[in-house]
Amino acid sequence: AQTVTQSQPEMSVQEAETVTLSCTYDTSESDYYLFWYKQPPSRQMILVIRQEAYKQQNATENRFSVNFQKAAKSFSLKISDSQLGDAAMYFCACRGNNNDMRFGAGTRLTVKP
Amino acid sequence: GAVVSQHPSRVICKSGTSVKIECRSLDFQATTMFWYRQFPKQSLMLMATSNEGSKATYEQGVEKDKFLINHASLTLSTLTVTSAHPEDSSFYICSAPKPGLADNEQFFGPGTRLTVL
């Protein structure tokens, strides 16, 4: 099974600024997917961005982008032009061939106006 | 996108009773569904994989006799917490991968908050 580590329990960013959330993972599988999910107070899991491990190009979704370093097993999330609505828990996740998804401990992001 | 629902959204029960939580895929068929548990301020922990037509696969440390899973149809999986105790109080979330999508993207239900008194 995969393991995912998020070493930042809390992060804070000023509105309109950029913040990077860190994530490292470990897996024995050669084919896997990496994800960042956002969990607002409603607790609904919202997919932010995904990365296929076989793709070298970093995924981007509007203000969200990742820095995928496969050799280092690192998968950080960069949020540009932070908005108040970005405040939430962010979970990094790794999914293997069995579709079972493992999550990191999460990072609570605060956006200051 | 796709929609996964859970029922009930909240449940309060007395210690020793059993509680059933339903997870439905509303607009697609799911041969596999996943059940997670999330304690306050913690991450989602995979409890088990629900398989339509066969037994569920439980993660290490999860008691299969306590957390009964039944994948009754291609759109419904149920999790029954038997003889619930206060330590079972948690947020339970299910997810289902939608077949046909490039990476079998998973869709999450809104969760069920269980409180055992």
Tab-separated table of C-alpha atoms in Angstrom:
chain	number	residue	atom	x	y	z
A	1	ALA	CA	0.000	0.000	0.000
A	2	GLN	CA	0.955	3.596	-0.449
A	3	THR	CA	1.991	5.978	2.335
A	4	VAL	CA	1.607	9.728	2.174
A	5	THR	CA	3.258	12.314	4.412
A	6	GLN	CA	2.267	15.937	4.855
A	7	SER	CA	4.659	17.658	7.223
A	8	GLN	CA	2.837	20.970	7.520
A	9	PRO	CA	-0.163	20.727	9.883
A	10	GLU	CA	-0.995	24.399	9.288
A	11	MET	CA	-0.112	27.026	6.734
A	12	SER	CA	-1.096	30.638	6.372
A	13	VAL	CA	-1.069	32.918	3.344
A	14	GLN	CA	-2.028	36.484	2.659
A	15	GLU	CA	-4.840	36.999	0.197
A	16	ALA	CA	-3.523	37.310	-3.374
A	17	GLU	CA	-0.195	35.777	-2.413
A	18	THR	CA	1.207	32.357	-3.289
A	19	VAL	CA	1.548	29.385	-0.975
A	20	THR	CA	3.052	25.934	-1.415
A	21	LEU	CA	1.875	22.858	0.434
A	22	SER	CA	4.292	19.958	0.732
A	23	CYS	CA	3.684	16.253	0.269
A	24	THR	CA	5.881	13.211	-0.011
A	25	TYR	CA	4.765	9.690	-0.726
A	26	ASP	CA	5.988	6.161	-1.011
A	27	THR	CA	4.699	3.335	-3.143
A	28	SER	CA	6.014	0.121	-4.610
A	29	GLU	CA	3.786	0.400	-7.660
A	30	SER	CA	5.070	1.638	-10.963
A	31	ASP	CA	1.724	3.036	-12.075
A	32	TYR	CA	-0.103	5.329	-9.682
A	33	TYR	CA	-1.928	8.621	-9.408
A	34	LEU	CA	-1.438	11.529	-7.072
A	35	PHE	CA	-4.129	13.928	-5.935
A	36	TRP	CA	-4.756	17.010	-3.902
A	37	TYR	CA	-8.165	17.264	-2.295
A	38	LYS	CA	-9.723	20.202	-0.530
A	39	GLN	CA	-12.037	19.619	2.426
A	40	PRO	CA	-13.983	22.711	3.520
A	41	PRO	CA	-15.961	22.819	6.783
A	42	SER	CA	-18.805	20.982	5.056
A	43	ARG	CA	-16.457	17.950	4.979
A	44	GLN	CA	-17.217	17.286	1.306
A	45	MET	CA	-14.045	16.151	-0.459
A	46	ILE	CA	-13.321	18.286	-3.510
A	47	LEU	CA	-10.743	17.274	-6.085
A	48	VAL	CA	-8.289	20.110	-6.673
A	49	ILE	CA	-5.791	18.553	-9.037
A	50	ARG	CA	-4.491	15.166	-10.159
A	51	GLN	CA	-1.210	13.919	-11.595
A	52	GLU	CA	-0.537	10.690	-13.438
A	53	ALA	CA	2.808	9.304	-12.340
A	54	TYR	CA	3.828	8.398	-15.874
A	55	LYS	CA	3.484	12.000	-17.012
A	56	GLN	CA	6.517	14.185	-16.536
A	57	GLN	CA	4.686	17.438	-17.123
A	58	ASN	CA	3.355	19.041	-13.981
A	59	ALA	CA	-0.426	19.317	-13.818
A	60	THR	CA	-2.063	22.726	-13.628
A	61	GLU	CA	-5.636	23.784	-12.979
A	62	ASN	CA	-6.107	27.530	-13.141
A	63	ARG	CA	-4.497	28.925	-9.944
A	64	PHE	CA	-3.431	25.478	-8.768
A	65	SER	CA	-0.306	23.718	-9.943
A	66	VAL	CA	1.900	20.926	-8.716
A	67	ASN	CA	5.605	20.303	-8.578
A	68	PHE	CA	5.947	16.579	-9.178
A	69	GLN	CA	9.396	15.203	-8.481
A	70	LYS	CA	9.088	11.482	-9.158
A	71	ALA	CA	12.589	10.463	-8.137
A	72	ALA	CA	12.232	12.285	-4.845
A	73	LYS	CA	8.631	11.087	-4.440
A	74	SER	CA	7.534	14.621	-3.829
A	75	PHE	CA	4.249	16.202	-4.891
A	76	SER	CA	3.746	19.772	-3.708
A	77	LEU	CA	0.769	22.003	-4.427
A	78	LYS	CA	1.152	25.652	-5.309
A	79	ILE	CA	-1.798	27.976	-4.946
A	80	SER	CA	-1.357	31.280	-6.711
A	81	ASP	CA	-3.352	34.460	-6.105
A	82	SER	CA	-4.838	32.948	-2.956
A	83	GLN	CA	-8.467	33.705	-2.282
A	84	LEU	CA	-10.471	33.624	0.919
A	85	GLY	CA	-12.411	30.674	-0.449
A	86	ASP	CA	-9.229	28.642	-0.615
A	87	ALA	CA	-9.200	28.324	3.161
A	88	ALA	CA	-9.746	24.650	4.000
A	89	MET	CA	-8.019	21.404	4.875
A	90	TYR	CA	-5.913	20.092	2.028
A	91	PHE	CA	-5.134	16.416	1.703
A	92	CYS	CA	-2.538	14.865	-0.524
A	93	ALA	CA	-3.405	11.361	-1.715
A	94	CYS	CA	-1.886	8.508	-3.658
A	95	ARG	CA	-3.870	5.872	-5.484
A	96	GLY	CA	-2.523	2.582	-6.755
A	97	ASN	CA	-3.744	0.023	-9.232
A	98	ASN	CA	-6.386	-1.330	-6.868
A	99	ASN	CA	-8.022	2.090	-6.755
A	100	ASP	CA	-7.477	2.232	-2.999
A	101	MET	CA	-6.535	5.753	-2.019
A	102	ARG	CA	-4.258	6.709	0.879
A	103	PHE	CA	-4.290	10.168	2.350
A	104	GLY	CA	-1.774	12.313	4.149
A	105	ALA	CA	-2.512	13.853	7.528
A	106	GLY	CA	-3.647	17.089	5.943
A	107	THR	CA	-2.654	20.743	6.013
A	108	ARG	CA	-5.000	23.408	7.305
A	109	LEU	CA	-4.699	26.486	5.116
A	110	THR	CA	-5.696	29.876	6.464
A	111	VAL	CA	-6.056	32.825	4.094
A	112	LYS	CA	-5.653	36.228	5.682
A	113	PRO	CA	-7.530	39.171	4.161
B	1	GLY	CA	-19.017	14.957	-12.757
B	2	ALA	CA	-20.711	12.161	-10.930
B	3	VAL	CA	-22.731	12.056	-7.752
B	4	VAL	CA	-22.380	9.840	-4.721
B	5	SER	CA	-24.869	10.176	-1.902
B	6	GLN	CA	-24.856	8.970	1.671
B	7	HIS	CA	-27.711	8.426	4.051
B	8	PRO	CA	-28.146	9.468	6.748
B	9	SER	CA	-26.015	12.585	6.952
B	10	ARG	CA	-26.142	12.490	10.733
B	11	VAL	CA	-27.091	9.779	13.178
B	12	ILE	CA	-27.099	9.589	16.946
B	13	CYS	CA	-27.515	6.233	18.595
B	14	LYS	CA	-27.230	4.591	21.969
B	15	SER	CA	-24.291	2.432	22.888
B	16	GLY	CA	-24.881	-1.192	21.964
B	17	THR	CA	-27.182	-0.546	19.044
B	18	SER	CA	-26.407	-1.047	15.359
B	19	VAL	CA	-26.375	1.660	12.733
B	20	LYS	CA	-26.590	1.289	8.966
B	21	ILE	CA	-25.080	3.844	6.592
B	22	GLU	CA	-25.894	3.776	2.891
B	23	CYS	CA	-23.686	4.863	0.016
B	24	ARG	CA	-25.232	5.235	-3.429
B	25	SER	CA	-23.795	6.090	-6.802
B	26	LEU	CA	-26.600	8.090	-8.380
B	27	ASP	CA	-25.638	8.275	-12.040
B	28	PHE	CA	-23.195	5.461	-12.590
B	29	GLN	CA	-22.632	1.862	-11.624
B	30	ALA	CA	-19.895	1.114	-9.155
B	31	THR	CA	-18.601	-2.418	-8.773
B	32	THR	CA	-16.258	-1.120	-6.102
B	33	MET	CA	-16.808	1.376	-3.336
B	34	PHE	CA	-14.545	2.462	-0.532
B	35	TRP	CA	-15.329	3.276	3.081
B	36	TYR	CA	-13.248	5.738	5.066
B	37	ARG	CA	-13.353	6.928	8.643
B	38	GLN	CA	-12.261	10.382	9.667
B	39	PHE	CA	-11.804	11.318	13.309
B	40	PRO	CA	-11.907	15.017	14.247
B	41	LYS	CA	-8.986	16.977	12.869
B	42	GLN	CA	-7.494	13.844	11.373
B	43	SER	CA	-7.117	12.360	7.948
B	44	LEU	CA	-9.300	9.886	6.090
B	45	MET	CA	-8.383	6.318	6.929
B	46	LEU	CA	-9.399	3.582	4.536
B	47	MET	CA	-11.472	0.986	6.353
B	48	ALA	CA	-12.508	-1.397	3.622
B	49	THR	CA	-13.155	-1.970	-0.033
B	50	SER	CA	-16.689	-2.957	-0.890
B	51	ASN	CA	-17.007	-5.313	-3.858
B	52	GLU	CA	-20.276	-5.997	-5.632
B	53	GLY	CA	-20.985	-9.706	-5.647
B	54	SER	CA	-18.188	-10.692	-3.312
B	55	LYS	CA	-16.891	-10.138	0.186
B	56	ALA	CA	-15.481	-6.843	1.266
B	57	THR	CA	-11.761	-6.437	1.781
B	58	TYR	CA	-10.854	-4.949	5.140
B	59	GLU	CA	-7.775	-2.997	6.057
B	60	GLN	CA	-5.529	-4.273	8.783
B	61	GLY	CA	-6.909	-3.489	12.199
B	62	VAL	CA	-10.520	-3.045	11.058
B	63	GLU	CA	-12.867	-5.602	12.588
B	64	LYS	CA	-14.978	-7.146	9.849
B	65	ASP	CA	-17.550	-8.444	12.340
B	66	LYS	CA	-18.029	-4.989	13.751
B	67	PHE	CA	-18.151	-3.094	10.481
B	68	LEU	CA	-20.351	-5.143	8.200
B	69	ILE	CA	-20.265	-4.191	4.553
B	70	ASN	CA	-22.774	-5.318	1.982
B	71	HIS	CA	-22.545	-4.309	-1.662
B	72	ALA	CA	-26.155	-5.080	-2.481
B	73	SER	CA	-26.208	-3.783	-6.020
B	74	LEU	CA	-24.104	-1.907	-8.543
B	75	THR	CA	-25.256	1.380	-7.037
B	76	LEU	CA	-25.491	0.644	-3.324
B	77	SER	CA	-23.079	-0.277	-0.569
B	78	THR	CA	-24.013	-0.322	3.095
B	79	LEU	CA	-21.847	-0.092	6.179
B	80	THR	CA	-23.366	-1.383	9.396
B	81	VAL	CA	-21.671	-0.514	12.642
B	82	THR	CA	-22.707	-3.302	14.991
B	83	SER	CA	-22.908	-2.905	18.757
B	84	ALA	CA	-21.731	0.668	18.458
B	85	HIS	CA	-19.671	2.223	21.237
B	86	PRO	CA	-18.688	5.845	21.888
B	87	GLU	CA	-15.250	5.233	20.373
B	88	ASP	CA	-16.985	4.455	17.059
B	89	SER	CA	-18.187	8.048	16.906
B	90	SER	CA	-16.635	9.457	13.782
B	91	PHE	CA	-17.262	10.809	10.307
B	92	TYR	CA	-17.732	8.046	7.752
B	93	ILE	CA	-17.148	8.780	4.078
B	94	CYS	CA	-17.630	6.554	1.069
B	95	SER	CA	-16.223	6.919	-2.410
B	96	ALA	CA	-16.734	5.208	-5.736
B	97	PRO	CA	-14.618	5.198	-8.891
B	98	LYS	CA	-16.585	5.926	-12.033
B	99	PRO	CA	-15.821	3.401	-14.764
B	100	GLY	CA	-14.886	4.672	-18.168
B	101	LEU	CA	-13.044	7.732	-17.016
B	102	ALA	CA	-9.402	7.895	-17.994
B	103	ASP	CA	-8.150	7.353	-14.480
B	104	ASN	CA	-11.217	5.861	-12.772
B	105	GLU	CA	-11.728	9.118	-10.936
B	106	GLN	CA	-13.258	8.593	-7.526
B	107	PHE	CA	-16.235	10.537	-6.318
B	108	PHE	CA	-16.847	11.060	-2.651
B	109	GLY	CA	-20.074	11.060	-0.736
B	110	PRO	CA	-20.870	13.951	1.608
B	111	GLY	CA	-20.187	11.820	4.666
B	112	THR	CA	-22.143	10.582	7.667
B	113	ARG	CA	-21.506	11.852	11.158
B	114	LEU	CA	-22.067	9.100	13.694
B	115	THR	CA	-22.407	9.938	17.374
B	116	VAL	CA	-22.696	7.093	19.839
B	117	LEU	CA	-23.930	8.073	23.267
